[in-house]
PDB file of C-alpha atoms in Angstrom:
ATOM      1  CA  UNK A  96       0.072   0.400   0.098  1.00  0.00           C
ATOM      2  CA  UNK A  97       0.868   3.466  -0.876  1.00  0.00           C
ATOM      3  CA  UNK A  98       2.007   6.060   1.914  1.00  0.00           C
ATOM      4  CA  UNK A  99       2.864   9.423   2.186  1.00  0.00           C
ATOM      5  CA  UNK A 100       5.351  10.493   4.974  1.00  0.00           C
ATOM      6  CA  UNK A 101       5.607  12.837   6.876  1.00  0.00           C
ATOM      7  CA  UNK A 102       7.503  16.167   5.936  1.00  0.00           C
ATOM      8  CA  UNK A 103       8.291  19.578   7.714  1.00  0.00           C
ATOM      9  CA  UNK A 104       5.362  21.722   5.178  1.00  0.00           C
ATOM     10  CA  UNK A 105       6.032  25.958   5.129  1.00  0.00           C
ATOM     11  CA  UNK A 106       2.896  28.068   5.142  1.00  0.00           C
ATOM     12  CA  UNK A 107       2.605  30.594   3.637  1.00  0.00           C
ATOM     13  CA  UNK A 108      -0.850  32.895   2.417  1.00  0.00           C
ATOM     14  CA  UNK A 109      -1.325  35.109  -0.438  1.00  0.00           C
ATOM     15  CA  UNK A 110      -2.052  38.342  -0.632  1.00  0.00           C
ATOM     16  CA  UNK A 111      -4.087  40.496   0.494  1.00  0.00           C
ATOM     17  CA  UNK A 112      -6.001  39.810   3.486  1.00  0.00           C
ATOM     18  CA  UNK A 113      -9.511  40.132   3.806  1.00  0.00           C
ATOM     19  CA  UNK A 114     -12.041  40.459   6.710  1.00  0.00           C
ATOM     20  CA  UNK A 115     -14.175  37.834   7.848  1.00  0.00           C
ATOM     21  CA  UNK A 116     -18.231  38.983   7.319  1.00  0.00           C
ATOM     22  CA  UNK A 117     -19.390  39.824  10.788  1.00  0.00           C
ATOM     23  CA  UNK A 118     -21.371  37.344  11.190  1.00  0.00           C
ATOM     24  CA  UNK A 119     -22.504  33.915  10.281  1.00  0.00           C
ATOM     25  CA  UNK A 120     -24.457  33.581   7.439  1.00  0.00           C
ATOM     26  CA  UNK A 121     -27.374  31.213   5.959  1.00  0.00           C
ATOM     27  CA  UNK A 122     -27.879  32.748   2.675  1.00  0.00           C
ATOM     28  CA  UNK A 123     -27.214  30.378   0.051  1.00  0.00           C
ATOM     29  CA  UNK A 124     -23.331  30.979  -1.319  1.00  0.00           C
ATOM     30  CA  UNK A 125     -21.926  30.698  -4.909  1.00  0.00           C
ATOM     31  CA  UNK A 126     -18.544  31.945  -6.281  1.00  0.00           C
ATOM     32  CA  UNK A 127     -18.496  31.200  -9.707  1.00  0.00           C
ATOM     33  CA  UNK A 128     -14.736  32.954 -10.214  1.00  0.00           C
ATOM     34  CA  UNK A 129     -16.307  35.087 -13.265  1.00  0.00           C
ATOM     35  CA  UNK A 130     -15.271  38.028 -10.796  1.00  0.00           C
ATOM     36  CA  UNK A 131     -12.442  38.908  -8.913  1.00  0.00           C
ATOM     37  CA  UNK A 132     -15.023  39.270  -6.152  1.00  0.00           C
ATOM     38  CA  UNK A 133     -12.559  39.055  -1.727  1.00  0.00           C
ATOM     39  CA  UNK A 134     -10.252  36.117  -2.892  1.00  0.00           C
ATOM     40  CA  UNK A 135      -6.865  36.061  -1.838  1.00  0.00           C
ATOM     41  CA  UNK A 136      -5.202  36.005  -4.829  1.00  0.00           C
ATOM     42  CA  UNK A 137      -1.227  36.857  -5.990  1.00  0.00           C
ATOM     43  CA  UNK A 138       2.378  35.600  -7.446  1.00  0.00           C
ATOM     44  CA  UNK A 139       5.516  35.870  -6.244  1.00  0.00           C
ATOM     45  CA  UNK A 140       8.483  32.939  -7.108  1.00  0.00           C
ATOM     46  CA  UNK A 141       6.888  30.139  -5.140  1.00  0.00           C
ATOM     47  CA  UNK A 142       3.128  30.234  -6.215  1.00  0.00           C
ATOM     48  CA  UNK A 143       1.198  32.310  -8.380  1.00  0.00           C
ATOM     49  CA  UNK A 144      -3.104  32.661  -7.689  1.00  0.00           C
ATOM     50  CA  UNK A 145      -5.174  34.417  -9.622  1.00  0.00           C
ATOM     51  CA  UNK A 146      -8.212  34.288 -11.252  1.00  0.00           C
ATOM     52  CA  UNK A 147      -9.120  34.256 -14.640  1.00  0.00           C
ATOM     53  CA  UNK A 148     -11.278  32.346 -17.664  1.00  0.00           C
ATOM     54  CA  UNK A 149     -13.799  31.816 -14.869  1.00  0.00           C
ATOM     55  CA  UNK A 150     -11.618  29.203 -12.398  1.00  0.00           C
ATOM     56  CA  UNK A 151      -8.944  30.080  -8.899  1.00  0.00           C
ATOM     57  CA  UNK A 152      -6.334  28.701 -11.428  1.00  0.00           C
ATOM     58  CA  UNK A 153      -3.407  27.991  -8.211  1.00  0.00           C
ATOM     59  CA  UNK A 154      -0.056  27.367  -9.177  1.00  0.00           C
ATOM     60  CA  UNK A 155       2.530  25.420  -6.565  1.00  0.00           C
ATOM     61  CA  UNK A 156       5.639  26.491  -7.847  1.00  0.00           C
ATOM     62  CA  UNK A 157       8.611  25.269  -5.068  1.00  0.00           C
ATOM     63  CA  UNK A 158       8.858  22.129  -3.877  1.00  0.00           C
ATOM     64  CA  UNK A 159       7.126  20.909  -0.671  1.00  0.00           C
ATOM     65  CA  UNK A 160       4.961  23.553  -0.027  1.00  0.00           C
ATOM     66  CA  UNK A 161       1.716  24.481   1.316  1.00  0.00           C
ATOM     67  CA  UNK A 162      -0.359  26.842   0.432  1.00  0.00           C
ATOM     68  CA  UNK A 163      -4.032  28.201   0.867  1.00  0.00           C
ATOM     69  CA  UNK A 164      -6.198  30.894  -0.333  1.00  0.00           C
ATOM     70  CA  UNK A 165      -9.235  32.264   1.843  1.00  0.00           C
ATOM     71  CA  UNK A 166     -12.973  33.877   0.204  1.00  0.00           C
ATOM     72  CA  UNK A 167     -13.229  36.978   3.788  1.00  0.00           C
ATOM     73  CA  UNK A 168     -16.370  34.960   3.945  1.00  0.00           C
ATOM     74  CA  UNK A 169     -18.218  33.123   7.095  1.00  0.00           C
ATOM     75  CA  UNK A 170     -20.131  30.331   7.318  1.00  0.00           C
ATOM     76  CA  UNK A 171     -21.329  27.081  10.483  1.00  0.00           C
ATOM     77  CA  UNK A 172     -23.353  24.208   9.437  1.00  0.00           C
ATOM     78  CA  UNK A 173     -25.058  23.484   5.020  1.00  0.00           C
ATOM     79  CA  UNK A 174     -23.397  21.904   2.218  1.00  0.00           C
ATOM     80  CA  UNK A 175     -19.661  22.722   1.312  1.00  0.00           C
ATOM     81  CA  UNK A 176     -18.625  22.075  -2.468  1.00  0.00           C
ATOM     82  CA  UNK A 177     -16.569  23.166  -5.286  1.00  0.00           C
ATOM     83  CA  UNK A 178     -15.457  21.729  -8.389  1.00  0.00           C
ATOM     84  CA  UNK A 179     -11.314  20.767  -9.053  1.00  0.00           C
ATOM     85  CA  UNK A 180      -9.236  20.064 -12.138  1.00  0.00           C
ATOM     86  CA  UNK A 181      -5.646  19.174 -11.422  1.00  0.00           C
ATOM     87  CA  UNK A 182      -3.766  21.041 -15.212  1.00  0.00           C
ATOM     88  CA  UNK A 183      -0.069  20.048 -15.211  1.00  0.00           C
ATOM     89  CA  UNK A 184       2.623  18.605 -12.573  1.00  0.00           C
ATOM     90  CA  UNK A 185       3.182  15.129 -10.842  1.00  0.00           C
ATOM     91  CA  UNK A 186       0.190  13.760  -9.313  1.00  0.00           C
ATOM     92  CA  UNK A 187       1.524  13.093  -5.795  1.00  0.00           C
ATOM     93  CA  UNK A 188       0.306  15.940  -4.428  1.00  0.00           C
ATOM     94  CA  UNK A 189      -2.752  17.713  -2.556  1.00  0.00           C
ATOM     95  CA  UNK A 190      -5.612  19.458  -3.035  1.00  0.00           C
ATOM     96  CA  UNK A 191      -9.412  20.423  -2.059  1.00  0.00           C
ATOM     97  CA  UNK A 192     -11.036  22.973   0.556  1.00  0.00           C
ATOM     98  CA  UNK A 193     -10.347  24.286   3.828  1.00  0.00           C
ATOM     99  CA  UNK A 194     -13.945  24.877   5.856  1.00  0.00           C
ATOM    100  CA  UNK A 195     -14.716  26.316   9.488  1.00  0.00           C
ATOM    101  CA  UNK A 196     -11.369  29.150   8.632  1.00  0.00           C
ATOM    102  CA  UNK A 197     -10.483  31.115  12.294  1.00  0.00           C
ATOM    103  CA  UNK A 198      -8.344  33.394  10.002  1.00  0.00           C
ATOM    104  CA  UNK A 199      -6.475  35.014  13.330  1.00  0.00           C
ATOM    105  CA  UNK A 200      -5.516  31.700  14.622  1.00  0.00           C
ATOM    106  CA  UNK A 201      -5.018  29.103  11.420  1.00  0.00           C
ATOM    107  CA  UNK A 202      -7.291  26.651  12.235  1.00  0.00           C
ATOM    108  CA  UNK A 203      -9.029  24.714  10.439  1.00  0.00           C
ATOM    109  CA  UNK A 204     -10.997  21.707   9.082  1.00  0.00           C
ATOM    110  CA  UNK A 205      -9.202  20.455   5.611  1.00  0.00           C
ATOM    111  CA  UNK A 206     -10.843  18.163   2.476  1.00  0.00           C
ATOM    112  CA  UNK A 207      -8.116  16.961   0.056  1.00  0.00           C
ATOM    113  CA  UNK A 208      -7.490  14.823  -2.689  1.00  0.00           C
ATOM    114  CA  UNK A 209      -4.336  13.456  -4.596  1.00  0.00           C
ATOM    115  CA  UNK A 210      -4.163  13.661  -8.290  1.00  0.00           C
ATOM    116  CA  UNK A 211      -3.378  10.317  -8.408  1.00  0.00           C
ATOM    117  CA  UNK A 212      -5.816   9.038  -6.200  1.00  0.00           C
ATOM    118  CA  UNK A 213      -5.743   9.470  -2.456  1.00  0.00           C
ATOM    119  CA  UNK A 214      -7.357  11.142   0.497  1.00  0.00           C
ATOM    120  CA  UNK A 215      -7.025  13.674   3.803  1.00  0.00           C
ATOM    121  CA  UNK A 216      -8.617  14.386   5.887  1.00  0.00           C
ATOM    122  CA  UNK A 217      -8.576  16.272   9.002  1.00  0.00           C
ATOM    123  CA  UNK A 218      -8.381  19.382  10.764  1.00  0.00           C
ATOM    124  CA  UNK A 219      -5.421  21.673  11.168  1.00  0.00           C
ATOM    125  CA  UNK A 220      -4.146  24.100  14.394  1.00  0.00           C
ATOM    126  CA  UNK A 221      -1.950  26.998  14.218  1.00  0.00           C
ATOM    127  CA  UNK A 222      -1.562  26.479  10.336  1.00  0.00           C
ATOM    128  CA  UNK A 223       0.473  23.552  10.393  1.00  0.00           C
ATOM    129  CA  UNK A 224       3.218  24.630  12.020  1.00  0.00           C
ATOM    130  CA  UNK A 225       4.153  21.450  13.885  1.00  0.00           C
ATOM    131  CA  UNK A 226       3.520  18.244  13.096  1.00  0.00           C
ATOM    132  CA  UNK A 227       1.491  18.245  16.596  1.00  0.00           C
ATOM    133  CA  UNK A 228      -0.921  21.026  14.661  1.00  0.00           C
ATOM    134  CA  UNK A 229      -2.264  18.517  11.829  1.00  0.00           C
ATOM    135  CA  UNK A 230      -4.483  15.752  12.997  1.00  0.00           C
ATOM    136  CA  UNK A 231      -6.037  12.426   9.963  1.00  0.00           C
ATOM    137  CA  UNK A 232      -9.702  12.956  11.377  1.00  0.00           C
ATOM    138  CA  UNK A 233     -10.115   9.207   9.400  1.00  0.00           C
ATOM    139  CA  UNK A 234      -7.921   6.950   9.004  1.00  0.00           C
ATOM    140  CA  UNK A 235      -3.985   7.364   9.735  1.00  0.00           C
ATOM    141  CA  UNK A 236      -3.111   9.260   7.393  1.00  0.00           C
ATOM    142  CA  UNK A 237      -4.318   9.322   3.555  1.00  0.00           C
ATOM    143  CA  UNK A 238      -6.305   6.451   2.254  1.00  0.00           C
ATOM    144  CA  UNK A 239      -6.803   5.087  -0.675  1.00  0.00           C
ATOM    145  CA  UNK A 240     -10.079   6.480  -3.047  1.00  0.00           C
ATOM    146  CA  UNK A 241     -12.035   4.842  -6.476  1.00  0.00           C
ATOM    147  CA  UNK A 242     -14.246   7.013  -6.367  1.00  0.00           C
ATOM    148  CA  UNK A 243     -11.243   9.743  -7.060  1.00  0.00           C
ATOM    149  CA  UNK A 244     -11.116  10.439 -11.127  1.00  0.00           C
ATOM    150  CA  UNK A 245      -6.753  10.052 -11.286  1.00  0.00           C
ATOM    151  CA  UNK A 246      -5.236  12.434 -13.910  1.00  0.00           C
ATOM    152  CA  UNK A 247      -4.550  15.363 -14.978  1.00  0.00           C
ATOM    153  CA  UNK A 248      -6.922  17.249 -16.406  1.00  0.00           C
ATOM    154  CA  UNK A 249     -10.198  15.507 -14.661  1.00  0.00           C
ATOM    155  CA  UNK A 250     -12.841  17.137 -12.800  1.00  0.00           C
ATOM    156  CA  UNK A 251     -13.661  16.080  -9.540  1.00  0.00           C
ATOM    157  CA  UNK A 252     -16.343  17.429  -7.255  1.00  0.00           C
ATOM    158  CA  UNK A 253     -15.535  17.454  -3.705  1.00  0.00           C
ATOM    159  CA  UNK A 254     -18.407  17.968  -0.934  1.00  0.00           C
ATOM    160  CA  UNK A 255     -19.105  18.498   2.441  1.00  0.00           C
ATOM    161  CA  UNK A 256     -22.173  17.762   4.681  1.00  0.00           C
ATOM    162  CA  UNK A 257     -21.359  20.172   7.607  1.00  0.00           C
ATOM    163  CA  UNK A 258     -24.037  19.906  11.199  1.00  0.00           C
ATOM    164  CA  UNK A 259     -23.173  20.971  13.707  1.00  0.00           C
ATOM    165  CA  UNK A 260     -20.039  18.594  14.893  1.00  0.00           C
ATOM    166  CA  UNK A 261     -21.463  15.855  11.886  1.00  0.00           C
ATOM    167  CA  UNK A 262     -18.864  16.040   9.262  1.00  0.00           C
ATOM    168  CA  UNK A 263     -20.028  13.735   5.532  1.00  0.00           C
ATOM    169  CA  UNK A 264     -17.415  14.205   3.113  1.00  0.00           C
ATOM    170  CA  UNK A 265     -18.194  12.735  -0.560  1.00  0.00           C
ATOM    171  CA  UNK A 266     -15.464  12.949  -3.607  1.00  0.00           C
ATOM    172  CA  UNK A 267     -17.827  13.164  -7.011  1.00  0.00           C
ATOM    173  CA  UNK A 268     -21.039  11.815  -4.724  1.00  0.00           C
ATOM    174  CA  UNK A 269     -19.558   8.912  -3.097  1.00  0.00           C
ATOM    175  CA  UNK A 270     -18.836   8.819   0.296  1.00  0.00           C
ATOM    176  CA  UNK A 271     -15.391   8.882   1.299  1.00  0.00           C
ATOM    177  CA  UNK A 272     -15.933   9.170   5.092  1.00  0.00           C
ATOM    178  CA  UNK A 273     -18.536  10.554   8.158  1.00  0.00           C
ATOM    179  CA  UNK A 274     -16.680  11.995  11.383  1.00  0.00           C
ATOM    180  CA  UNK A 275     -17.938  13.457  14.655  1.00  0.00           C
ATOM    181  CA  UNK A 276     -15.721  16.617  15.503  1.00  0.00           C
ATOM    182  CA  UNK A 277     -16.770  20.268  17.122  1.00  0.00           C
ATOM    183  CA  UNK A 278     -12.639  21.214  16.713  1.00  0.00           C
ATOM    184  CA  UNK A 279     -14.126  23.830  14.868  1.00  0.00           C
ATOM    185  CA  UNK A 280     -18.362  25.848  14.929  1.00  0.00           C
ATOM    186  CA  UNK A 281     -18.174  28.176  11.465  1.00  0.00           C
ATOM    187  CA  UNK A 282     -15.663  30.016   9.594  1.00  0.00           C
ATOM    188  CA  UNK A 283     -14.285  30.903   6.524  1.00  0.00           C
ATOM    189  CA  UNK A 284     -13.654  29.016   3.463  1.00  0.00           C
ATOM    190  CA  UNK A 285     -10.514  28.095   1.346  1.00  0.00           C
ATOM    191  CA  UNK A 286      -8.507  26.446  -1.806  1.00  0.00           C
ATOM    192  CA  UNK A 287      -5.491  24.476  -1.229  1.00  0.00           C
ATOM    193  CA  UNK A 288      -3.048  23.485  -2.747  1.00  0.00           C
ATOM    194  CA  UNK A 289      -0.009  20.620  -2.254  1.00  0.00           C
ATOM    195  CA  UNK A 290       3.167  19.767  -3.674  1.00  0.00           C
ATOM    196  CA  UNK A 291       4.698  17.147  -2.012  1.00  0.00           C
ATOM    197  CA  UNK A 292       7.858  16.569  -3.929  1.00  0.00           C
ATOM    198  CA  UNK A 293       8.280  17.760  -7.109  1.00  0.00           C
ATOM    199  CA  UNK A 294       6.993  22.017  -7.572  1.00  0.00           C
ATOM    200  CA  UNK A 295       4.553  22.851 -11.124  1.00  0.00           C
ATOM    201  CA  UNK A 296       0.877  21.384  -9.191  1.00  0.00           C
ATOM    202  CA  UNK A 297      -1.699  23.294 -11.034  1.00  0.00           C
ATOM    203  CA  UNK A 298      -5.140  23.087  -9.531  1.00  0.00           C
ATOM    204  CA  UNK A 299      -8.008  24.730 -11.433  1.00  0.00           C
ATOM    205  CA  UNK A 300     -11.336  25.123  -8.739  1.00  0.00           C
ATOM    206  CA  UNK A 301     -14.623  26.327  -9.697  1.00  0.00           C
ATOM    207  CA  UNK A 302     -18.217  26.631  -8.383  1.00  0.00           C
ATOM    208  CA  UNK A 303     -17.656  26.652  -5.029  1.00  0.00           C
ATOM    209  CA  UNK A 304     -21.234  26.917  -3.098  1.00  0.00           C
ATOM    210  CA  UNK A 305     -22.054  26.220   0.245  1.00  0.00           C
ATOM    211  CA  UNK A 306     -25.961  26.236   0.897  1.00  0.00           C
ATOM    212  CA  UNK A 307     -28.497  25.741   3.708  1.00  0.00           C
ATOM    213  CA  UNK A 308     -28.872  22.089   5.130  1.00  0.00           C
ATOM    214  CA  UNK A 309     -32.628  20.987   4.297  1.00  0.00           C
ATOM    215  CA  UNK A 310     -34.896  22.067   7.485  1.00  0.00           C
TER     216      UNK A 310
END
């Protein structure tokens, strides 16, 4: 079975800090990335995150680097969903969504997949500054799943049903895990790309939605 060892991870946030909404919203949210919006963007020698051609185009150039960007929103319960398409780079990587982000403390839940068919579900505190700040909530670390469409230029849809402490995770409408955890109750949403060796991983994100739970 394939394993993914723990590695030191450098954490950088992209430019242009935006404030969270003053209160948690229960209104439907849909981001198509047709307009710039409030998402953080930036371009430097290690990363590029731009809203262009109707997607959030996210490139991590450096080796062994974890980068995320946020929307400047605030949500609690709801159905979270985003479409992801790897465009370039090695398939040994990680990319996906963050939710219930505390931007001040860099705490969040993370749901990511890899281009070669693996899933990781867990939480970060303090931005994952040390190994002790990263905890897998399902499985020991990464786990393989046939729900993931592997390779370049194929789309995977990640979704999370979050109701209080009850979290259900799906890839392409196939459940890949569920957990009860009450560490984080509400917060921002985000996108992330991680290189697990060689850099050059480029991912397009589209149609990030948060919809209220059925009453």
